[in-house]
Amino acid sequence: MTLSLAGPQSLDELKQLATQFGGYFAQGSRVEQQRPPALLTDEPKPIGEADQRRMHLTFACEGLPVGQEQAAAFLCSWMNDGQAGGLVAEVRERGLIESLKAEVMYEFAGQALVDVAFVLAATPPDASSHVPALVFNWLAFFKSHYRQLIEEYARLEQRRLAVSGALSLARYYSAEPDAAGLSTEAVDALLSQLTPAALLRTQVEPLACGSSSVEWRLPEPNPFLKPARASTTPTLPLTKLTFSEALPAHGEATLCLRWTLAAAQPMLARMLEDSLKPLMAQASQAGVTLAFSAYGRFWQLKISGLAEPLPIVLEQALSLFVQPDAQTLARYGAPANDPALIPIRQLLKTLPDHYLNNVVTQQTDDLPQVWAEALWTGFATGFTPSARNVLSHAARRIPGLPELSAHAMPLATGTRWEIEPSESAEVALLMFYPTPSHALDDEATWRLFAQLMQAPFYQRLRVELQLGYAVFSGFRHVAGAGGLLFGVQSPSANATQLVAHIEAFIEDLPTLINAADLPAPVKNLQAQLETADMEHSQAAELLWQAHLAGHGSDYSARLQHSLAHLQHVALLEAAHRLAQPDSARLCLSNRPGPF
């Protein structure tokens, strides 16, 4: 048995806790566990899927040697790789699937269940026969060539551990991995069992596992794992790329870019996001998270993680943006293949578009013209002076023109009811109350309201009224505007009833203020907003939103000052104004409402 501790305490404190609580475990001798029964006892029978667009190949493996865990992780890593010439790319290019995911579902005592799950294309050409044939053909190729990938996999694992958090590392070392590392004997043993005879359940017809001639290729080495070349040429600063020193340069950094387009272009955005997926996967392997989003007339690119490879990731992303290949351009106008979300998640996803009252007018496939008319602004934090120079050099390729003046978000007025259609029988509702102004005093007030209401709101709607299971509230930024957000998804109440319950709760806010010992929640809120104590990504997002709202480098200090000087009388006045029927708010639901 291994006891692992992870926490904010020092190593000495953790050691003391481990010694103290580890002493409660009774001592004893190791008992050999009984061997589990065989995974596959009968010949598998064809089993249909409830969803005809989903397909599984699940292999039951027995008698695997020591090191099976690493061998299975090694296999799944390369099977899931999306680079050209690999399994995922080949099956996608043939129009057979939308996605593939290989994972280990069970491992113990030499046994393993390896599942390869597919989401089939909408109209696949006989996928039930062709997909398994390609899988087994790729496995044969991989068995003959996998040794060439061992060093690259070791680099990937080294980087993965380097960027893992304390809890992930505790879990990793608690598993007691084989000290010898990846064993080719274990990989060979695993691959030898991945045959049609080992399928636990199957839709596969006998002819499905026949030969299929494909020119497979091994993945290219991840370019972001190599040490980055430092730029020796000084680079002039970009006027609209703001470097912030609010977060220390300790090896983790964030870059945020936002473009303002002449008109919303959701089809182009979907095309670009799809083209970024292979780069996202490679960047993630190197400890860098890349995310692209579109809302209203805005496109946003956010890159965060290890500072060293971040400029190279930016260069690659901008290259895909400016000069997409023919395959990317051919995807323009293709329907979204994302799985359907539950109603409340769909509302959260589309809330920025609805808040901006975004209306898609005329779309175009002329990407160069869209970039030519776009205006951009950027924000970076966590970079050393030398790293800033490297990033500025890479940022020279940012398309569009620098945004000369900040895009002022107009203040919302009155009540708007927007509908996001859904086929679900359940009703979902979001109610967003933006701050009355962009002043930090108003933001501080709204943040304190969120702090005071969060637990009571859940208690009232989820526990007492039992309206639904997706009940939440808090302070959120939506399309650059801060505000109070209330959300609920209910199988029993209609939209009008949900609005009434939320309004009734907000009317009780003055009571919550009077009952609270205000210095305590204010102190807790100040601690939560202390960027020095946040995760880097969380702190960077807070500073980015402040940048979009037009606040300067002293944002955190000024917000703390506003929180420290909140007055009881002013809070009550603001709470009464919030409850008024004419207060500014956006109601987003999958059903018509009372307004």
Coordinates of C-alpha atoms in Angstrom, one line a residue:
M1 CA 0.0 0.0 0.0
T2 CA 1.2 3.5 -0.9
L3 CA 0.0 6.6 0.9
S4 CA 0.5 9.7 -1.3
L5 CA -0.3 13.3 -0.2
A6 CA -0.6 16.4 -2.4
G7 CA -1.5 19.8 -1.0
P8 CA -0.4 23.4 -0.5
Q9 CA 1.7 22.5 2.6
S10 CA 5.5 22.4 2.6
L11 CA 7.3 19.0 2.1
D12 CA 8.0 18.9 5.9
E13 CA 4.4 19.4 6.8
L14 CA 3.2 16.8 4.3
K15 CA 5.8 14.3 5.6
Q16 CA 4.6 15.0 9.2
L17 CA 0.9 14.4 8.1
A18 CA 1.9 11.2 6.2
T19 CA 3.7 9.9 9.3
Q20 CA 0.8 10.8 11.6
F21 CA -2.0 9.3 9.5
G22 CA 0.0 6.5 8.0
G23 CA 0.4 5.2 11.6
Y24 CA -3.3 4.5 11.7
F25 CA -3.0 1.7 9.1
A26 CA -2.6 -1.7 10.6
Q27 CA 0.6 -3.6 9.8
G28 CA 0.4 -6.9 8.1
S29 CA 2.0 -9.2 5.6
R30 CA 1.3 -9.0 1.9
V31 CA -1.5 -11.4 0.8
E32 CA -1.4 -12.6 -2.8
Q33 CA -4.8 -11.8 -4.4
Q34 CA -6.7 -14.5 -6.1
R35 CA -6.3 -14.5 -9.9
P36 CA -9.3 -13.1 -11.7
P37 CA -11.4 -15.3 -14.0
A38 CA -10.7 -15.2 -17.7
L39 CA -12.1 -12.2 -19.6
L40 CA -13.2 -14.2 -22.6
T41 CA -14.8 -17.6 -22.0
D42 CA -17.1 -18.0 -25.0
E43 CA -16.9 -17.1 -28.6
P44 CA -18.1 -13.5 -29.0
K45 CA -21.4 -12.9 -30.5
P46 CA -22.4 -9.9 -32.6
I47 CA -23.8 -7.1 -30.4
G48 CA -25.5 -4.1 -32.0
E49 CA -25.0 -0.6 -30.6
A50 CA -27.9 1.4 -29.3
D51 CA -26.4 4.3 -31.3
Q52 CA -25.8 3.1 -34.9
R53 CA -23.1 5.8 -35.4
R54 CA -21.0 4.3 -32.6
M55 CA -18.8 1.3 -32.9
H56 CA -16.4 -0.4 -30.5
L57 CA -13.6 -2.9 -31.0
T58 CA -12.8 -4.2 -27.5
F59 CA -9.9 -6.6 -27.0
A60 CA -9.6 -8.9 -24.0
C61 CA -6.0 -9.7 -23.3
E62 CA -4.7 -12.3 -20.9
G63 CA -1.3 -13.4 -19.5
L64 CA 0.5 -10.1 -20.2
P65 CA 4.0 -9.7 -18.7
V66 CA 5.1 -7.0 -16.2
G67 CA 5.0 -3.6 -17.9
Q68 CA 1.6 -4.1 -19.5
E69 CA 0.4 -0.7 -18.2
Q70 CA 3.2 1.2 -20.0
A71 CA 2.8 -0.9 -23.1
A72 CA -0.9 -0.2 -23.3
A73 CA -0.4 3.5 -22.8
F74 CA 2.3 3.5 -25.5
L75 CA -0.1 1.8 -27.9
C76 CA -3.1 4.1 -27.2
S77 CA -0.9 7.2 -27.5
W78 CA 0.1 6.3 -31.1
M79 CA -3.2 4.9 -32.1
N80 CA -4.9 8.2 -31.1
D81 CA -2.3 10.3 -32.9
G82 CA -3.9 12.4 -35.6
Q83 CA -0.9 13.0 -37.9
A84 CA -1.1 12.2 -41.6
G85 CA -0.3 8.6 -42.4
G86 CA -1.7 7.4 -39.1
L87 CA -4.8 5.4 -38.3
V88 CA -7.0 8.4 -37.3
A89 CA -6.1 10.5 -40.4
E90 CA -6.5 7.6 -42.8
V91 CA -10.0 6.5 -41.5
R92 CA -11.1 10.2 -41.4
E93 CA -9.9 10.9 -44.9
R94 CA -11.9 7.9 -46.2
G95 CA -15.0 9.5 -44.8
L96 CA -15.6 6.6 -42.4
I97 CA -15.5 8.2 -39.0
E98 CA -15.7 11.5 -37.2
S99 CA -13.5 10.5 -34.2
L100 CA -11.5 7.6 -32.8
K101 CA -10.4 7.0 -29.2
A102 CA -8.3 4.2 -27.9
E103 CA -8.1 3.6 -24.2
V104 CA -7.5 1.0 -21.6
M105 CA -10.7 0.2 -19.7
Y106 CA -9.3 -2.3 -17.2
E107 CA -5.9 -3.6 -16.1
F108 CA -5.1 -6.2 -13.5
A109 CA -2.9 -9.2 -12.9
G110 CA -1.8 -9.6 -16.5
Q111 CA -5.3 -8.8 -17.9
A112 CA -6.3 -5.8 -20.0
L113 CA -9.3 -4.5 -21.8
V114 CA -8.3 -2.3 -24.7
D115 CA -11.2 -0.4 -26.3
V116 CA -11.1 1.4 -29.6
A117 CA -14.3 3.5 -29.9
F118 CA -15.4 5.2 -33.1
V119 CA -18.0 7.8 -33.9
L120 CA -18.9 6.9 -37.5
A121 CA -19.6 9.5 -40.2
A122 CA -23.2 10.5 -40.9
T123 CA -23.2 8.4 -44.1
P124 CA -20.2 6.1 -43.9
P125 CA -19.6 3.8 -46.9
D126 CA -19.9 0.4 -45.2
A127 CA -17.9 1.4 -42.1
S128 CA -18.6 -1.8 -40.2
S129 CA -16.4 -3.7 -42.7
H130 CA -13.8 -1.1 -43.7
V131 CA -13.0 0.3 -40.2
P132 CA -12.0 -3.0 -38.6
A133 CA -9.9 -3.9 -41.7
L134 CA -8.0 -0.7 -41.4
V135 CA -7.4 -1.1 -37.7
F136 CA -5.9 -4.6 -38.0
N137 CA -3.9 -3.5 -41.0
W138 CA -2.5 -0.6 -39.0
L139 CA -1.7 -2.9 -36.0
A140 CA 0.4 -5.1 -38.3
F141 CA 2.3 -2.1 -39.5
F142 CA 2.7 -0.8 -36.0
K143 CA 4.0 -4.1 -34.7
S144 CA 6.8 -4.0 -37.3
H145 CA 7.8 -0.3 -36.8
Y146 CA 7.0 0.7 -33.2
R147 CA 10.6 0.5 -32.0
Q148 CA 11.4 3.7 -33.9
L149 CA 8.9 5.6 -31.7
I150 CA 10.3 4.5 -28.3
E151 CA 12.7 7.5 -27.9
E152 CA 10.0 10.0 -29.0
Y153 CA 7.6 8.5 -26.5
A154 CA 10.1 8.8 -23.7
R155 CA 10.4 12.5 -24.5
L156 CA 6.7 12.9 -24.5
E157 CA 6.4 11.2 -21.1
Q158 CA 9.2 13.3 -19.7
R159 CA 7.4 16.5 -20.8
R160 CA 4.0 15.2 -19.5
L161 CA 5.5 14.6 -16.1
A162 CA 7.3 18.0 -16.2
V163 CA 4.0 19.9 -16.6
S164 CA 1.8 17.6 -14.4
G165 CA 0.4 19.0 -11.2
A166 CA 1.1 17.7 -7.7
L167 CA -2.1 15.5 -7.7
S168 CA -1.3 13.9 -11.1
L169 CA 2.3 13.2 -10.0
A170 CA 1.1 11.6 -6.8
R171 CA -1.2 9.3 -8.7
Y172 CA 1.6 8.5 -11.2
Y173 CA 4.1 7.5 -8.6
S174 CA 1.6 5.7 -6.4
A175 CA 1.0 3.4 -9.3
E176 CA 4.6 2.1 -8.9
P177 CA 5.4 1.9 -12.6
D178 CA 8.0 -0.5 -13.8
A179 CA 11.4 0.9 -12.9
A180 CA 12.8 -0.4 -16.2
G181 CA 10.4 1.8 -18.2
L182 CA 8.8 0.8 -21.4
S183 CA 9.4 -2.9 -22.1
T184 CA 9.5 -4.1 -25.8
E185 CA 8.6 -7.6 -24.5
A186 CA 5.4 -6.2 -23.0
V187 CA 4.5 -4.3 -26.2
D188 CA 5.1 -7.4 -28.3
A189 CA 3.0 -9.5 -26.0
L190 CA 0.1 -7.0 -26.1
L191 CA 0.2 -6.5 -29.9
S192 CA 0.3 -10.3 -30.4
Q193 CA -3.1 -10.5 -28.7
L194 CA -4.9 -7.8 -30.6
T195 CA -6.5 -10.1 -33.1
P196 CA -10.1 -10.7 -34.1
A197 CA -10.2 -13.7 -31.8
A198 CA -9.6 -11.4 -28.8
L199 CA -12.6 -9.2 -29.4
L200 CA -14.9 -9.2 -26.4
R201 CA -17.9 -8.0 -28.2
T202 CA -18.3 -7.3 -31.8
Q203 CA -20.3 -6.0 -34.7
V204 CA -17.5 -7.2 -37.0
E205 CA -18.4 -9.5 -39.9
P206 CA -16.0 -12.2 -40.9
L207 CA -14.9 -10.4 -44.0
A208 CA -14.2 -7.2 -42.1
C209 CA -10.8 -8.3 -40.9
G210 CA -9.4 -9.0 -44.3
S211 CA -6.4 -7.3 -45.8
S212 CA -6.4 -3.6 -46.8
S213 CA -3.4 -2.1 -48.5
V214 CA -2.5 1.3 -47.1
E215 CA 0.8 3.2 -47.1
W216 CA 1.1 3.9 -43.4
R217 CA 3.6 6.3 -42.0
L218 CA 5.0 6.8 -38.5
P219 CA 4.2 10.2 -36.8
E220 CA 6.7 12.9 -37.2
P221 CA 8.6 13.9 -34.0
N222 CA 6.9 16.6 -32.0
P223 CA 8.8 19.8 -33.0
F224 CA 7.8 21.5 -29.7
L225 CA 9.8 19.2 -27.6
K226 CA 13.1 20.4 -28.9
P227 CA 14.8 23.4 -27.2
A228 CA 13.6 26.6 -28.8
R229 CA 16.1 28.8 -30.7
A230 CA 16.5 32.2 -29.1
S231 CA 16.1 35.1 -31.4
T232 CA 19.3 37.1 -31.5
T233 CA 17.8 40.0 -33.5
P234 CA 16.1 42.6 -31.3
T235 CA 12.5 43.0 -32.3
L236 CA 10.6 46.2 -32.1
P237 CA 7.6 46.0 -29.7
L238 CA 4.1 45.7 -31.2
T239 CA 1.9 48.5 -30.1
K240 CA -1.2 46.4 -29.5
L241 CA 0.6 43.5 -27.8
T242 CA 0.5 44.4 -24.2
F243 CA 3.1 42.6 -22.0
S244 CA 2.0 42.4 -18.3
E245 CA 4.3 41.9 -15.4
A246 CA 1.4 41.1 -13.1
L247 CA 2.4 37.4 -13.1
P248 CA 6.0 36.2 -12.5
A249 CA 8.1 34.7 -15.2
H250 CA 8.6 31.3 -13.7
G251 CA 8.4 29.2 -16.9
E252 CA 4.6 29.4 -17.4
A253 CA 3.1 32.0 -19.7
T254 CA -0.1 33.0 -21.5
L255 CA -0.8 34.8 -24.8
C256 CA -4.3 36.0 -25.8
L257 CA -5.2 37.5 -29.1
R258 CA -8.6 38.8 -30.2
W259 CA -9.6 40.0 -33.7
T260 CA -12.6 42.2 -34.4
L261 CA -14.1 41.3 -37.8
A262 CA -16.2 43.4 -40.1
A263 CA -18.9 40.8 -39.8
A264 CA -19.4 37.5 -38.0
Q265 CA -18.1 34.5 -40.0
P266 CA -19.1 31.3 -38.1
M267 CA -18.3 29.0 -41.1
L268 CA -14.8 30.3 -41.5
A269 CA -14.3 30.1 -37.7
R270 CA -15.4 26.5 -37.7
M271 CA -13.1 25.7 -40.6
L272 CA -10.1 27.3 -38.9
E273 CA -10.8 25.6 -35.5
D274 CA -11.0 22.2 -37.3
S275 CA -7.7 22.9 -39.0
L276 CA -6.0 23.6 -35.6
K277 CA -6.9 20.2 -34.0
P278 CA -3.7 18.4 -35.0
L279 CA -1.6 21.4 -33.8
M280 CA -3.6 21.5 -30.5
A281 CA -2.8 17.8 -29.9
Q282 CA 1.0 18.3 -30.6
A283 CA 1.1 21.5 -28.5
S284 CA -0.7 19.7 -25.6
Q285 CA 2.0 17.0 -25.7
A286 CA 4.6 19.7 -25.2
G287 CA 2.8 21.3 -22.3
V288 CA 1.0 24.1 -24.2
T289 CA -2.8 24.5 -24.4
L290 CA -4.1 26.2 -27.6
A291 CA -7.7 27.3 -27.8
F292 CA -9.6 29.1 -30.6
S293 CA -13.1 30.5 -30.1
A294 CA -15.5 32.7 -32.0
Y295 CA -18.4 34.8 -30.6
G296 CA -20.2 37.6 -32.4
R297 CA -17.7 39.5 -34.6
F298 CA -14.7 38.4 -32.5
W299 CA -12.2 35.6 -33.0
Q300 CA -10.0 34.7 -30.1
L301 CA -6.8 32.7 -29.8
K302 CA -5.4 31.7 -26.4
I303 CA -2.1 29.9 -25.9
S304 CA -0.9 29.0 -22.4
G305 CA 1.5 26.7 -20.7
L306 CA 5.3 26.3 -20.9
A307 CA 6.8 29.6 -22.0
E308 CA 9.7 28.1 -24.0
P309 CA 7.7 26.4 -26.9
L310 CA 4.9 28.9 -26.8
P311 CA 6.3 31.3 -29.6
I312 CA 6.8 28.3 -31.9
V313 CA 3.2 27.2 -31.3
L314 CA 2.1 30.7 -32.1
E315 CA 4.0 30.7 -35.4
Q316 CA 2.4 27.4 -36.5
A317 CA -1.1 28.6 -35.6
L318 CA -0.7 31.9 -37.5
S319 CA 0.7 30.0 -40.5
L320 CA -2.5 27.9 -40.5
F321 CA -4.6 31.0 -40.2
V322 CA -2.9 32.9 -43.0
Q323 CA -2.1 30.1 -45.4
P324 CA -4.5 27.2 -44.9
D325 CA -3.9 24.2 -47.1
A326 CA -6.3 23.0 -49.8
Q327 CA -7.7 20.3 -47.4
T328 CA -8.6 23.0 -44.9
L329 CA -10.3 25.2 -47.4
A330 CA -12.3 22.3 -48.7
R331 CA -13.9 22.0 -45.3
Y332 CA -15.5 25.4 -45.6
G333 CA -19.3 25.2 -45.0
A334 CA -19.1 21.6 -43.7
P335 CA -21.6 21.0 -40.9
A336 CA -20.4 20.9 -37.3
N337 CA -19.7 17.3 -36.1
D338 CA -19.7 18.1 -32.4
P339 CA -21.8 15.8 -30.2
A340 CA -25.1 17.3 -29.0
L341 CA -24.7 19.0 -25.6
I342 CA -27.2 18.9 -22.8
P343 CA -29.4 22.1 -22.9
I344 CA -27.7 24.0 -20.1
R345 CA -24.2 23.5 -21.7
Q346 CA -25.6 24.5 -25.1
L347 CA -26.8 27.7 -23.5
L348 CA -23.5 28.4 -21.9
K349 CA -21.7 27.8 -25.3
T350 CA -23.9 30.3 -27.2
L351 CA -24.4 32.9 -24.4
P352 CA -21.7 35.3 -25.8
D353 CA -23.4 35.3 -29.2
H354 CA -26.8 36.0 -27.7
Y355 CA -25.4 38.7 -25.4
L356 CA -23.8 40.5 -28.3
N357 CA -27.1 40.1 -30.2
N358 CA -25.1 38.6 -33.0
V359 CA -26.9 38.3 -36.3
V360 CA -25.1 36.4 -39.0
T361 CA -25.6 38.3 -42.3
Q362 CA -23.5 37.6 -45.3
Q363 CA -20.8 35.0 -44.9
T364 CA -17.8 34.7 -47.2
D365 CA -15.1 32.1 -48.0
D366 CA -12.6 34.9 -48.8
L367 CA -10.3 34.5 -45.8
P368 CA -7.6 36.9 -47.0
Q369 CA -10.2 39.7 -47.2
V370 CA -11.6 38.9 -43.8
W371 CA -8.1 39.1 -42.3
A372 CA -7.4 42.3 -44.2
E373 CA -10.4 44.0 -42.5
A374 CA -9.8 42.5 -39.1
L375 CA -8.5 44.6 -36.1
W376 CA -6.5 42.8 -33.4
T377 CA -5.4 43.3 -29.8
G378 CA -3.2 41.1 -27.7
F379 CA -2.1 40.5 -24.1
A380 CA 0.8 38.4 -22.8
T381 CA 2.0 37.6 -19.3
G382 CA 4.6 35.4 -17.7
F383 CA 7.4 36.0 -20.2
T384 CA 11.0 37.0 -19.4
P385 CA 12.5 39.9 -21.3
S386 CA 14.3 37.6 -23.7
A387 CA 11.2 35.5 -24.2
R388 CA 9.3 38.6 -24.9
N389 CA 11.6 39.3 -27.8
V390 CA 11.1 35.8 -29.2
L391 CA 7.3 36.1 -28.9
S392 CA 7.3 39.6 -30.5
H393 CA 9.3 38.1 -33.4
A394 CA 6.7 35.4 -33.9
A395 CA 3.8 37.8 -33.4
R396 CA 4.9 39.8 -36.5
R397 CA 2.8 37.3 -38.5
I398 CA -0.4 38.3 -36.8
P399 CA -2.9 39.0 -39.6
G400 CA -5.0 42.1 -39.6
L401 CA -4.4 45.7 -38.4
P402 CA -3.7 46.7 -34.8
E403 CA -6.8 48.0 -33.1
L404 CA -6.1 51.7 -32.5
S405 CA -8.8 52.2 -29.8
A406 CA -10.3 49.6 -27.5
H407 CA -13.6 48.1 -28.6
A408 CA -15.9 49.6 -26.0
M409 CA -18.6 47.2 -25.0
P410 CA -22.0 49.0 -24.9
L411 CA -23.9 48.8 -21.6
A412 CA -26.9 46.6 -21.7
T413 CA -30.4 48.0 -21.0
G414 CA -33.7 46.4 -20.2
T415 CA -34.7 42.7 -20.4
R416 CA -34.1 40.5 -23.4
W417 CA -35.4 37.0 -23.9
E418 CA -33.4 34.9 -26.4
I419 CA -34.2 31.3 -27.4
E420 CA -31.6 28.7 -28.2
P421 CA -33.7 25.8 -29.7
S422 CA -33.3 22.3 -28.2
E423 CA -34.9 18.9 -28.7
S424 CA -34.6 18.1 -25.0
A425 CA -37.8 17.7 -23.0
E426 CA -36.1 19.5 -20.1
V427 CA -36.1 23.3 -19.7
A428 CA -32.8 25.2 -19.3
L429 CA -32.5 28.9 -18.4
L430 CA -29.6 31.3 -17.9
M431 CA -30.2 34.8 -16.5
F432 CA -27.2 37.2 -16.9
Y433 CA -27.2 40.6 -15.1
P434 CA -24.3 42.7 -16.3
T435 CA -22.6 45.2 -14.1
P436 CA -24.3 48.7 -14.3
S437 CA -21.0 50.2 -15.6
H438 CA -17.4 49.3 -16.3
A439 CA -16.3 50.9 -13.1
L440 CA -14.4 48.6 -10.7
D441 CA -16.6 49.7 -7.8
D442 CA -19.6 48.1 -9.6
E443 CA -17.5 45.0 -10.4
A444 CA -16.5 44.7 -6.7
T445 CA -20.2 45.0 -5.7
W446 CA -21.3 42.3 -8.2
R447 CA -18.5 40.0 -7.1
L448 CA -19.5 40.3 -3.5
F449 CA -23.2 39.7 -4.4
A450 CA -22.1 36.5 -6.2
Q451 CA -20.1 35.4 -3.1
L452 CA -23.1 36.0 -0.8
M453 CA -25.6 34.3 -3.1
Q454 CA -23.8 31.2 -4.4
A455 CA -24.5 28.7 -1.6
P456 CA -28.0 30.0 -0.7
F457 CA -29.0 30.0 -4.4
Y458 CA -28.1 26.3 -4.7
Q459 CA -29.7 25.5 -1.3
R460 CA -33.0 27.2 -2.4
L461 CA -33.4 25.9 -5.9
R462 CA -31.6 22.5 -5.8
V463 CA -32.2 21.3 -2.2
E464 CA -35.4 22.9 -1.1
L465 CA -37.4 23.4 -4.3
Q466 CA -35.7 20.4 -6.1
L467 CA -36.0 22.2 -9.4
G468 CA -33.2 20.5 -11.2
Y469 CA -29.6 19.1 -11.0
A470 CA -27.7 21.8 -13.0
V471 CA -28.1 24.7 -10.6
F472 CA -25.4 27.3 -10.2
S473 CA -24.7 31.0 -9.8
G474 CA -21.6 33.2 -9.8
F475 CA -19.7 36.1 -11.3
R476 CA -18.8 35.5 -15.0
H477 CA -17.3 37.4 -17.9
V478 CA -19.5 37.1 -21.0
A479 CA -18.0 38.5 -24.2
G480 CA -15.9 41.0 -22.2
A481 CA -18.7 42.1 -19.9
G482 CA -18.8 41.1 -16.2
G483 CA -22.0 40.2 -14.5
L484 CA -24.0 37.8 -12.3
L485 CA -25.0 34.6 -14.0
F486 CA -27.8 32.3 -12.7
G487 CA -28.4 28.9 -14.3
V488 CA -30.7 26.0 -13.9
Q489 CA -31.9 23.0 -15.9
S490 CA -35.2 21.4 -14.8
P491 CA -37.2 18.4 -15.8
S492 CA -40.3 19.7 -14.0
A493 CA -40.6 23.5 -14.0
N494 CA -41.3 25.6 -17.1
A495 CA -39.3 28.7 -18.1
T496 CA -41.8 31.1 -16.5
Q497 CA -41.6 29.3 -13.2
L498 CA -37.8 29.2 -13.2
V499 CA -37.7 33.0 -13.9
A500 CA -40.1 33.6 -10.9
H501 CA -37.9 31.5 -8.6
I502 CA -34.7 33.3 -9.6
E503 CA -36.4 36.7 -9.3
A504 CA -37.8 35.8 -5.9
F505 CA -34.3 34.8 -4.7
I506 CA -32.7 38.1 -6.0
E507 CA -35.4 40.0 -4.1
D508 CA -34.1 38.4 -0.9
L509 CA -30.5 39.7 -1.5
P510 CA -30.9 42.6 0.9
T511 CA -31.8 40.1 3.6
L512 CA -28.6 38.2 2.9
I513 CA -26.5 41.4 3.1
N514 CA -28.0 42.4 6.4
A515 CA -27.5 38.9 7.8
A516 CA -23.9 38.6 6.7
D517 CA -20.8 39.6 8.7
L518 CA -19.6 41.5 5.7
P519 CA -15.9 41.8 6.6
A520 CA -15.6 37.9 6.5
P521 CA -16.9 37.4 2.9
V522 CA -15.1 40.4 1.7
K523 CA -11.8 39.0 3.1
N524 CA -12.5 35.7 1.5
L525 CA -13.2 37.3 -1.8
Q526 CA -10.0 39.4 -1.6
A527 CA -8.1 36.2 -1.0
Q528 CA -9.7 34.4 -4.0
L529 CA -8.8 37.3 -6.3
E530 CA -5.2 37.5 -5.2
T531 CA -3.4 36.6 -8.5
A532 CA -0.3 35.5 -6.7
D533 CA -2.2 32.6 -5.1
M534 CA -4.1 31.6 -8.3
E535 CA -3.2 29.0 -10.8
H536 CA -1.4 30.7 -13.7
S537 CA -4.1 30.0 -16.2
Q538 CA -6.9 31.3 -13.9
A539 CA -4.9 34.5 -13.1
A540 CA -4.1 35.1 -16.8
E541 CA -7.7 34.8 -17.8
L542 CA -8.7 37.3 -15.1
L543 CA -6.1 39.8 -16.3
W544 CA -7.1 39.2 -20.0
Q545 CA -10.7 40.0 -19.2
A546 CA -9.6 43.1 -17.4
H547 CA -7.6 44.1 -20.4
L548 CA -10.6 43.7 -22.7
A549 CA -12.6 45.9 -20.3
G550 CA -10.1 48.7 -20.7
H551 CA -8.4 48.4 -17.3
G552 CA -4.7 48.9 -16.9
S553 CA -1.8 47.1 -15.2
D554 CA -3.1 48.3 -11.7
Y555 CA -6.4 46.4 -12.2
S556 CA -5.8 43.9 -9.3
A557 CA -4.7 46.6 -6.8
R558 CA -7.7 48.8 -7.7
L559 CA -10.1 45.9 -7.5
Q560 CA -8.8 45.0 -4.0
H561 CA -9.1 48.7 -3.0
S562 CA -12.8 48.7 -4.2
L563 CA -13.6 45.6 -2.3
A564 CA -12.0 47.0 0.9
H565 CA -14.1 50.1 0.7
L566 CA -17.6 48.6 0.0
Q567 CA -20.2 50.3 2.1
H568 CA -23.2 48.6 3.6
V569 CA -25.7 51.3 2.6
A570 CA -24.4 51.3 -1.0
L571 CA -24.6 47.5 -1.2
L572 CA -28.3 47.6 -0.1
E573 CA -29.1 50.3 -2.7
A574 CA -27.4 48.3 -5.5
A575 CA -29.3 45.1 -4.4
H576 CA -32.6 46.9 -4.5
R577 CA -31.8 48.2 -8.0
L578 CA -30.8 44.7 -9.1
A579 CA -34.2 43.4 -8.2
Q580 CA -36.1 46.0 -10.1
P581 CA -38.0 44.7 -13.2
D582 CA -36.3 47.3 -15.5
S583 CA -32.7 46.2 -14.5
A584 CA -30.5 45.1 -17.4
R585 CA -30.5 41.4 -18.0
L586 CA -30.4 38.7 -20.7
C587 CA -32.5 35.6 -20.3
L588 CA -31.4 32.7 -22.5
S589 CA -33.5 29.6 -22.6
N590 CA -34.5 26.7 -24.9
R591 CA -38.1 27.6 -24.4
P592 CA -40.3 30.8 -24.8
G593 CA -40.6 32.8 -21.7
P594 CA -42.8 35.5 -20.1
F595 CA -41.0 38.5 -21.6

